[in-house]
Structures are given as structure tokens and as C-alpha cells.
Short mmCIF file of C-alpha atoms and ligand atoms in Angstrom, two decimals:
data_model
loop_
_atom_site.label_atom_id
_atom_site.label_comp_id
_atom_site.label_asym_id
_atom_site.label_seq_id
_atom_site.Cartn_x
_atom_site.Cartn_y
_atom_site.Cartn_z
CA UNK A 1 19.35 -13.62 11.87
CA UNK A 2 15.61 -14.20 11.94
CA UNK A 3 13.95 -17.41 10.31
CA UNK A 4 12.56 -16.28 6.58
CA UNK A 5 9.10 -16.16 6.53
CA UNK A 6 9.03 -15.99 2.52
CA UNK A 7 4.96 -15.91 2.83
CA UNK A 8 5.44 -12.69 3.91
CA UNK A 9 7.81 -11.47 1.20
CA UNK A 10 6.99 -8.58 -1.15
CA UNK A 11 6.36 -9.92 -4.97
CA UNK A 12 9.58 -7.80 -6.12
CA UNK A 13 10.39 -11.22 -7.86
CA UNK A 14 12.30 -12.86 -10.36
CA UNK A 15 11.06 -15.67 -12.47
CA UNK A 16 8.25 -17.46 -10.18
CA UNK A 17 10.20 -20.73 -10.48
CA UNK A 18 13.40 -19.47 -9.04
CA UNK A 19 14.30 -17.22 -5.97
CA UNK A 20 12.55 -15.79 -3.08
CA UNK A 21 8.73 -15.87 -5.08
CA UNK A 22 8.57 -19.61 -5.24
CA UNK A 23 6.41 -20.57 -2.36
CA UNK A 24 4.45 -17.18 -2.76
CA UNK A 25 4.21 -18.48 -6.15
CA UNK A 26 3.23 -22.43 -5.38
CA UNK A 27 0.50 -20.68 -3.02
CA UNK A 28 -1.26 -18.71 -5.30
CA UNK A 29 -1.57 -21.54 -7.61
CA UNK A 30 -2.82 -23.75 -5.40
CA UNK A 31 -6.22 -22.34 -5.23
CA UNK A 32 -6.44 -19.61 -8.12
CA UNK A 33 -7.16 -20.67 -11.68
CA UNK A 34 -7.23 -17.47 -12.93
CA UNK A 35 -3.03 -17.41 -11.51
CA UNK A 36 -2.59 -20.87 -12.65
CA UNK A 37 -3.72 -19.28 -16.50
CA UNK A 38 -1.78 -16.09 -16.10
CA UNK A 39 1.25 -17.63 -14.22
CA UNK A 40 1.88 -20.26 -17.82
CA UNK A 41 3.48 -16.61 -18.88
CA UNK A 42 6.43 -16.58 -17.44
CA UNK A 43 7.83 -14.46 -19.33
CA UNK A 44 9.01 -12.06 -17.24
CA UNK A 45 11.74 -10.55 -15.65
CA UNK A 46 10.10 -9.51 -12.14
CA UNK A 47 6.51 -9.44 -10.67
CA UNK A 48 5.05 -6.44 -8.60
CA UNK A 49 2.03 -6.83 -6.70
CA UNK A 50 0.23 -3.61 -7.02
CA UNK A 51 -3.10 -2.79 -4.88
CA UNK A 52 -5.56 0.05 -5.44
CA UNK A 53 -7.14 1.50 -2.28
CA UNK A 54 -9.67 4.26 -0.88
CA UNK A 55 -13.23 4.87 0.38
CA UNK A 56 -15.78 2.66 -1.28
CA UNK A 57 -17.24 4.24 -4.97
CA UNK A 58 -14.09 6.59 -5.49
CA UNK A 59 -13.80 4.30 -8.94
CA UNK A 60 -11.38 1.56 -8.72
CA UNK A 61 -12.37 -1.03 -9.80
CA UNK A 62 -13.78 0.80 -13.13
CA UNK A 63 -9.57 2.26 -13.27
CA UNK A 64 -8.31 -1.14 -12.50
CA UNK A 65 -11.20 -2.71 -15.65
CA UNK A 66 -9.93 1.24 -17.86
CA UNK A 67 -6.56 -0.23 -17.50
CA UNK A 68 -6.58 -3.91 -17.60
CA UNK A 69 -9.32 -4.44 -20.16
CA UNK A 70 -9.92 -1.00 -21.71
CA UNK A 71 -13.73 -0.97 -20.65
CA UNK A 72 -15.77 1.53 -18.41
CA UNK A 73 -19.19 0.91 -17.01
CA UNK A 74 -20.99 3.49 -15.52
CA UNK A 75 -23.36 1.36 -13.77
CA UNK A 76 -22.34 0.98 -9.93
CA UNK A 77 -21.21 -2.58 -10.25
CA UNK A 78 -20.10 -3.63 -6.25
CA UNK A 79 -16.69 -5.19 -6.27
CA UNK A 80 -17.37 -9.01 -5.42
CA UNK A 81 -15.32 -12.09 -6.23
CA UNK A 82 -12.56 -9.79 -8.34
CA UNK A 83 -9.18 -10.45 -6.87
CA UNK A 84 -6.30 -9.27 -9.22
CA UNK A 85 -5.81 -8.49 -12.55
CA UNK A 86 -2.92 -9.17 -14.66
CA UNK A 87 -0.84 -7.15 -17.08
CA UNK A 88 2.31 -7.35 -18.50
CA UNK A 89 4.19 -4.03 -19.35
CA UNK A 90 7.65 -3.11 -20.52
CA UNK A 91 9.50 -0.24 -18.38
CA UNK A 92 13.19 0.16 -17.98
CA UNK A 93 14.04 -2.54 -20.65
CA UNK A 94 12.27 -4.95 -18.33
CA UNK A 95 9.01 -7.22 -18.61
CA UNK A 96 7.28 -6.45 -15.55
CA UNK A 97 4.23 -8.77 -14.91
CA UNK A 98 1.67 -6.80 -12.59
CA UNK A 99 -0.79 -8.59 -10.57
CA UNK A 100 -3.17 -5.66 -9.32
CA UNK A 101 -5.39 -6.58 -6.71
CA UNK A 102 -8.79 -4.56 -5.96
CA UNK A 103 -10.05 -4.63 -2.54
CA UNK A 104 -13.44 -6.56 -3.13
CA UNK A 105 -15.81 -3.78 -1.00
CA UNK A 106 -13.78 -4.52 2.24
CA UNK A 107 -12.62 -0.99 1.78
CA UNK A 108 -16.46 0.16 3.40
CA UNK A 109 -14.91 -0.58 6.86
CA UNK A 110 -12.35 1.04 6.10
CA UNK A 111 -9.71 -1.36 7.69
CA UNK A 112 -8.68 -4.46 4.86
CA UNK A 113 -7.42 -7.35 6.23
CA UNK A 114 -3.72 -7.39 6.26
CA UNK A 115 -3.46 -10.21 4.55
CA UNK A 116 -4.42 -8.06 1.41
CA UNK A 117 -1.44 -5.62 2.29
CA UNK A 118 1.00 -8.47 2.40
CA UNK A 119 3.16 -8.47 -0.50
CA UNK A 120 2.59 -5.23 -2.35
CA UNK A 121 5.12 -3.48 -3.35
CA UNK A 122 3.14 -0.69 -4.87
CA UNK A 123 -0.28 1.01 -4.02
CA UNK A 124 -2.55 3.14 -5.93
CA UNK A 125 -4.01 5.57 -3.19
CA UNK A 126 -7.47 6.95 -4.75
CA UNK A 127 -9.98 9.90 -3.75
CA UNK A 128 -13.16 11.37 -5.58
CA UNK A 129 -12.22 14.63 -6.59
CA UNK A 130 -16.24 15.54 -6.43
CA UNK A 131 -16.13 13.34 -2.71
CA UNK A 132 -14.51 15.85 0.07
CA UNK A 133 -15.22 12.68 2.77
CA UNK A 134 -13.23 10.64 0.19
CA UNK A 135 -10.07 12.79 -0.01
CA UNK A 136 -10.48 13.39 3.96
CA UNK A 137 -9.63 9.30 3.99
CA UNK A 138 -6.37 9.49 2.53
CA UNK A 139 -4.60 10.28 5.72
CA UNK A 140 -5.96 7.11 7.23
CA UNK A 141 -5.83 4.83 4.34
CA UNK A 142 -2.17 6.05 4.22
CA UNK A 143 -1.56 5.42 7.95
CA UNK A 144 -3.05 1.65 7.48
CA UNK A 145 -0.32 1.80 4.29
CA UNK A 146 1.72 2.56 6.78
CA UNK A 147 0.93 0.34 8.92
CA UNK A 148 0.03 -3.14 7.10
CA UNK A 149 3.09 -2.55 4.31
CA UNK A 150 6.36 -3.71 3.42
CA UNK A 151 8.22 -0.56 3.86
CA UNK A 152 9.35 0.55 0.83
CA UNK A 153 6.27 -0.01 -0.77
CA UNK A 154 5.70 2.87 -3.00
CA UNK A 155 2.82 5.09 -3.14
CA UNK A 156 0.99 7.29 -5.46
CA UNK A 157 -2.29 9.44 -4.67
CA UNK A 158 -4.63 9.78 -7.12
CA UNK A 159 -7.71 12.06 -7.36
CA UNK A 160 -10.46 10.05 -9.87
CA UNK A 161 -12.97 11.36 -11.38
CA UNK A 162 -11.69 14.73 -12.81
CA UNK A 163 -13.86 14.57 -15.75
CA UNK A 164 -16.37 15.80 -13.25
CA UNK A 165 -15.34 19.46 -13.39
CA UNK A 166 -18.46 20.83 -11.88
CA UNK A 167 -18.73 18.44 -9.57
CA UNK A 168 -14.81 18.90 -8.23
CA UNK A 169 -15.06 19.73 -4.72
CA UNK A 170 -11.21 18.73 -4.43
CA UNK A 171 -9.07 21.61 -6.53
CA UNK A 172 -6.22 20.18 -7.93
CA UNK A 173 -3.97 22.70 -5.66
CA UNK A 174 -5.35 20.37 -2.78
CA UNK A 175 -4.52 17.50 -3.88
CA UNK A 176 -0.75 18.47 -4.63
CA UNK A 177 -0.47 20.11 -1.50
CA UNK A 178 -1.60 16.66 0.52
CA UNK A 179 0.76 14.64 -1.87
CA UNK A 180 3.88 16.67 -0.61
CA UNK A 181 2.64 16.52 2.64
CA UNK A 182 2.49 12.77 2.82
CA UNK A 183 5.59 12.72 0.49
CA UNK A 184 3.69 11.16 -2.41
CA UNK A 185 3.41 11.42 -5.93
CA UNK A 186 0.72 12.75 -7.70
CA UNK A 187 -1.66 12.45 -10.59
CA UNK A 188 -5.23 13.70 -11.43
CA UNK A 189 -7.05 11.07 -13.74
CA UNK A 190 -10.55 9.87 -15.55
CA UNK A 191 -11.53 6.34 -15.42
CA UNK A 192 -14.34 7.04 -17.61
CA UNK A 193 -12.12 9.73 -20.32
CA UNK A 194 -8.80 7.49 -19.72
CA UNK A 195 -7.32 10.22 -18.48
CA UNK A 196 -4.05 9.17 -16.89
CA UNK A 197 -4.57 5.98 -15.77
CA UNK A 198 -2.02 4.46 -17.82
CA UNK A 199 0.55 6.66 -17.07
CA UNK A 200 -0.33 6.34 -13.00
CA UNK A 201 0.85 2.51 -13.55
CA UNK A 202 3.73 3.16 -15.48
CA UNK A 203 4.80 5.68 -12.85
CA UNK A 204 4.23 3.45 -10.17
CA UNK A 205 6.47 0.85 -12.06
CA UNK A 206 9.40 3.30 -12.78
CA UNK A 207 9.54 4.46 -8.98
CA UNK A 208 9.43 1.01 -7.64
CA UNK A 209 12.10 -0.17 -10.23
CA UNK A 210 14.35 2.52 -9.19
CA UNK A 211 13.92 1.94 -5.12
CA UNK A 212 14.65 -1.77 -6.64
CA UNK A 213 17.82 -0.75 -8.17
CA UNK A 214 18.96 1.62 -5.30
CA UNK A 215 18.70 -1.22 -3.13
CA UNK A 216 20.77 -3.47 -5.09
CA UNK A 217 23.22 -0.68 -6.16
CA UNK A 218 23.65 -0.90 -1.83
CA UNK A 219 23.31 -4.35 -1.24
CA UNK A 220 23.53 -6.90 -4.48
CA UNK A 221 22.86 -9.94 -3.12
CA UNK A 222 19.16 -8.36 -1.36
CA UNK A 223 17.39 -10.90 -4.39
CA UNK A 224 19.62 -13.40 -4.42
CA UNK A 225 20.45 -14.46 -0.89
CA UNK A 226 18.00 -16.07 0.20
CA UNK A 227 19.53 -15.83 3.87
CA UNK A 228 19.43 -11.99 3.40
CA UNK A 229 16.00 -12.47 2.38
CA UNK A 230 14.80 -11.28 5.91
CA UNK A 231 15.18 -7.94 5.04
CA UNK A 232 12.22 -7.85 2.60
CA UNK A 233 10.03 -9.30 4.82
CA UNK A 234 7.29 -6.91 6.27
CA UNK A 235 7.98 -4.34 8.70
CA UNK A 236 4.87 -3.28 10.95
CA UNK A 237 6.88 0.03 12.11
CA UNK A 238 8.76 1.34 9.13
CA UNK A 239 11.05 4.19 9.42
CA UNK A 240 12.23 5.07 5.82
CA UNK A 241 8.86 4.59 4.37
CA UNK A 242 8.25 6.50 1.35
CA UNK A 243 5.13 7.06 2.68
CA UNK A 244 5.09 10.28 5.12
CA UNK A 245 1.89 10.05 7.09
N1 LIG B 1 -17.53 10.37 -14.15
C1 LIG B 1 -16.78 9.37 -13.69
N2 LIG B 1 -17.33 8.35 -13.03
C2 LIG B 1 -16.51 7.36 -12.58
C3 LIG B 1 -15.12 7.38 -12.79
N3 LIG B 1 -14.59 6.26 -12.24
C4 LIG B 1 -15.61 5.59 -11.72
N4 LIG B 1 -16.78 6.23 -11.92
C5 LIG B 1 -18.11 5.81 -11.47
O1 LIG B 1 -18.13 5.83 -10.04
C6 LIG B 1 -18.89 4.74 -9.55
C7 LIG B 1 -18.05 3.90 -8.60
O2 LIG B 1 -17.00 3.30 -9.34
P1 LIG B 1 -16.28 1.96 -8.86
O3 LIG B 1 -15.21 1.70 -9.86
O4 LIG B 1 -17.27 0.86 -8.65
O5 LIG B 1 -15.69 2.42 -7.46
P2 LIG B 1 -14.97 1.54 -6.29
O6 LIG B 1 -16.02 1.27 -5.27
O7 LIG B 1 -13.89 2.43 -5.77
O8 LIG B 1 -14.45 0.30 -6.94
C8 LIG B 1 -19.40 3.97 -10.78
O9 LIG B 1 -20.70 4.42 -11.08
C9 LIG B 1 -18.45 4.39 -11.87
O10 LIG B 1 -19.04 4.32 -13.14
C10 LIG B 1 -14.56 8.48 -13.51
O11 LIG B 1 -13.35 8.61 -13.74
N5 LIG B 1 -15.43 9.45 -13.91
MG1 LIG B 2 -14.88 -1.70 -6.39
#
């Protein structure tokens, strides 16, 4: 059996003071006020870390500020200094704390450091449906999902901006037909109209709450060993990813 590394564990947590999040949890807090002020909540019954990711200006940060705070902002406001965002929703008779993380303009090269990656248990995969360059990305974002993730993190691609009708340069038809291809999940949305971007997160949560539950239904004691913790740690070559690329 291989040493746990819980630093490298995905947040599918309990409460932060017990089980496999407590050192991810004692980390965080060390340097974070924003965590120490959200993490007083605990009242929760598990914690997903959730990350957003695609080509620079696809829109989200202003999805991650539609659904966090309710606000949109049209003026180009470069992602600096934002880490995560907090929210606390109820799915499955659960509280699920998220703790969505935006990439802070490191997605302009493309490659985010993997420290970013480690963790998540859910990502948010976003074109421009009036950016063609932007939805030609996905197949290499998804690749460094791939890559980078624990691997059952779940995916879901999302083409922004469809408020732009006559701007679209993605048809919807597209779009679908990449998500099957890359065995992903689906949604069209409008950071600016609010157009889906609440039900993209609640999607997110359901599918990674029932990957949770078929993986306890098979092995109970995955959260609550800690000696079978090992087998949430990362895996750089994952072969039942839900992730096709
Ligand atoms: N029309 C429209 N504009 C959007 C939408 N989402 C974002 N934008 C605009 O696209 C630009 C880039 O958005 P931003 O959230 O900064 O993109 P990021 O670089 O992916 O974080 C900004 O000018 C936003 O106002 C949307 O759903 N519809
Ligand atoms: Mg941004």
C-alpha cells in the first residue's frame, strides 16, 4: 500500500475537522482569510472543489461572479488576485459547500499549473459560442483535464455566451456533438441573461454526488479509511475517466 499523500486528495470531504480533508483543510487556512471566513461555516455535509476552465475571455469569471454574487460586468475586468468563491447549495438532501476556483489569467498559456488541478473534483469546461479558436481548445483543455485530474473528476462543457445569437459561430448541434464525443455533459448558457448557469452547478453537483455514491455503494469504507485513502489520491494516467479525450 502506498504512503497517503492527503495534500493530494480530492475535496470530496466530510466535515473539514474530521476525515481525509483535515490537513487540506489546516492548509488552506493557513494563508487564506477569505477560507478562514468561509471555513467558520461548517455546516456542511461534504465540500467539492469545483474549477472553471478555457481560453482566456470565454466569460468565467463574469459566470463564476453571475453565480456566486448575482452580478455581471460587461467591462473586460482581467482575472487577478480572485482565487475561489464560495457557495453553499442543497442537492440530494445534502449541504454541499462549493469552493470554485477561477484560473486567475494563467489560462492565456494555456497550460495551469497543476497545482490548480489538484483537488477538484468537478470542472466547468467553457467555450465562446461566437469564438471558433475558443471551442477548438476544448480538446486540449480536456486532455490537460485529463492529464492534471483526479480521475473521476467530473466534467461538463459549456458554450457561454449564447445570448450572442448573431455572433454564434458555434451551432448548438456542434457543441452536442463534441460533448458525446468527449463523453461530457452539456449545457448552452448566458453569463450576462443568467441563462443556465445555475443549473450547470447544480448538474455538476448531482453527477459528482452520484459517482460519490457509486463508489461507496462498491467500496464503503473509500471516506472513512483513511488507509484506503490512497485510492483518491491523483492519478496522472486515468483509465475510467469520465472524461473521453
Ligand atoms: N454577451 C455576453 N458577454 C459575456 C458573457 N460572459 C462574459 N461576457 C463578456 O466577455 C468578456 C470576458 O469575460 P470574462 O468573464 O472576463 O472572461 P474570462 O477571461 O474567461 O474570465 C467580458 O467583457 C464579459 O463581460 C455572456 O454570457 N454574454
Ligand atoms: Mg477571468
Amino acid at each position: 500500500m502506498l504512503p497517503m499523500d492527503t495534500s493530494t486528495l480530492p475535496a470530496m470531504v466530510q466535515k473539514p475537522a474530521t476525515l481525509l480533508g483535515n490537513k487540506l483543510f489546516q492548509m488552506a487556512s493557513a494563508n487564506d482569510s477569505k477560507w478562514q471566513k468561509d471555513a467558520a461555516d461548517q455546516n456542511f455535509d461534504y465540500m467539492f472543489k469545483l474549477l472553471i476552465i478555457g481560453n482566456s475571455s470565454v466569460g468565467k469569471t463574469s459566470f463564476l461572479f453571475r453565480y456566486a454574487d448575482d452580478s455581471f460586468t460587461s467591462a473586460f475586468v482581467s482575472t487577478v488576485g480572485i482565487d475561489f468563491k464560495v457557495k453553499t447549495v442543497f442537492r440530494q438532501d445534502k449541504r454541499v459547500k462549493l469552493q470554485i476556483w477561477d484560473t486567475a489569467g494563467q489560462e492565456r498559456y494555456r497550460t495551469i499549473t497543476t497545482a490548480y488541478y489538484r483537488g477538484a473534483m468537478g470542472f466547468i469546461l467553457m467555450y465562446d459560442v461566437t469564438n471558433e479558436e475558443s471551442f477548438n481548445a476544448v480538446q486540449d483543455w480536456c486532455t490537460q483535464i485529463k492529464t492534471y485530474s483526479w480521475d473521476n473528476a467530473q466534467v461538463v462543457l459549456v458554450g457561454n455566451k449564447c445570448d450572442l445569437e448573431e455572433e454564434r459561430v458555434v451551432s448548438t448541434e456542434r457543441g452536442k456533438q463534441l460533448a458525446d464525443q468527449l463523453g461530457l455533459e452539456f449545457f448552452e448558457t448566458s453569463a450576462k441573461e443568467n441563462i443556465n448557469v445555475k443549473a450547470v452547478f447544480e448538474r455538476l453537483v448531482d453527477i459528482i454526488c452520484d459517482k460519490m455514491s457509486e463508489s461507496l455503494d462498491s467500496d464503503p469504507t473509500l471516506v472513512n479509511s483513511q488507509t484506503k485513502g490512497t485510492r483518491l489520491t491523483e492519478n496522472p494516467n486515468p483509465q475510467n475517466s469520465s472524461c473521453q479525450c
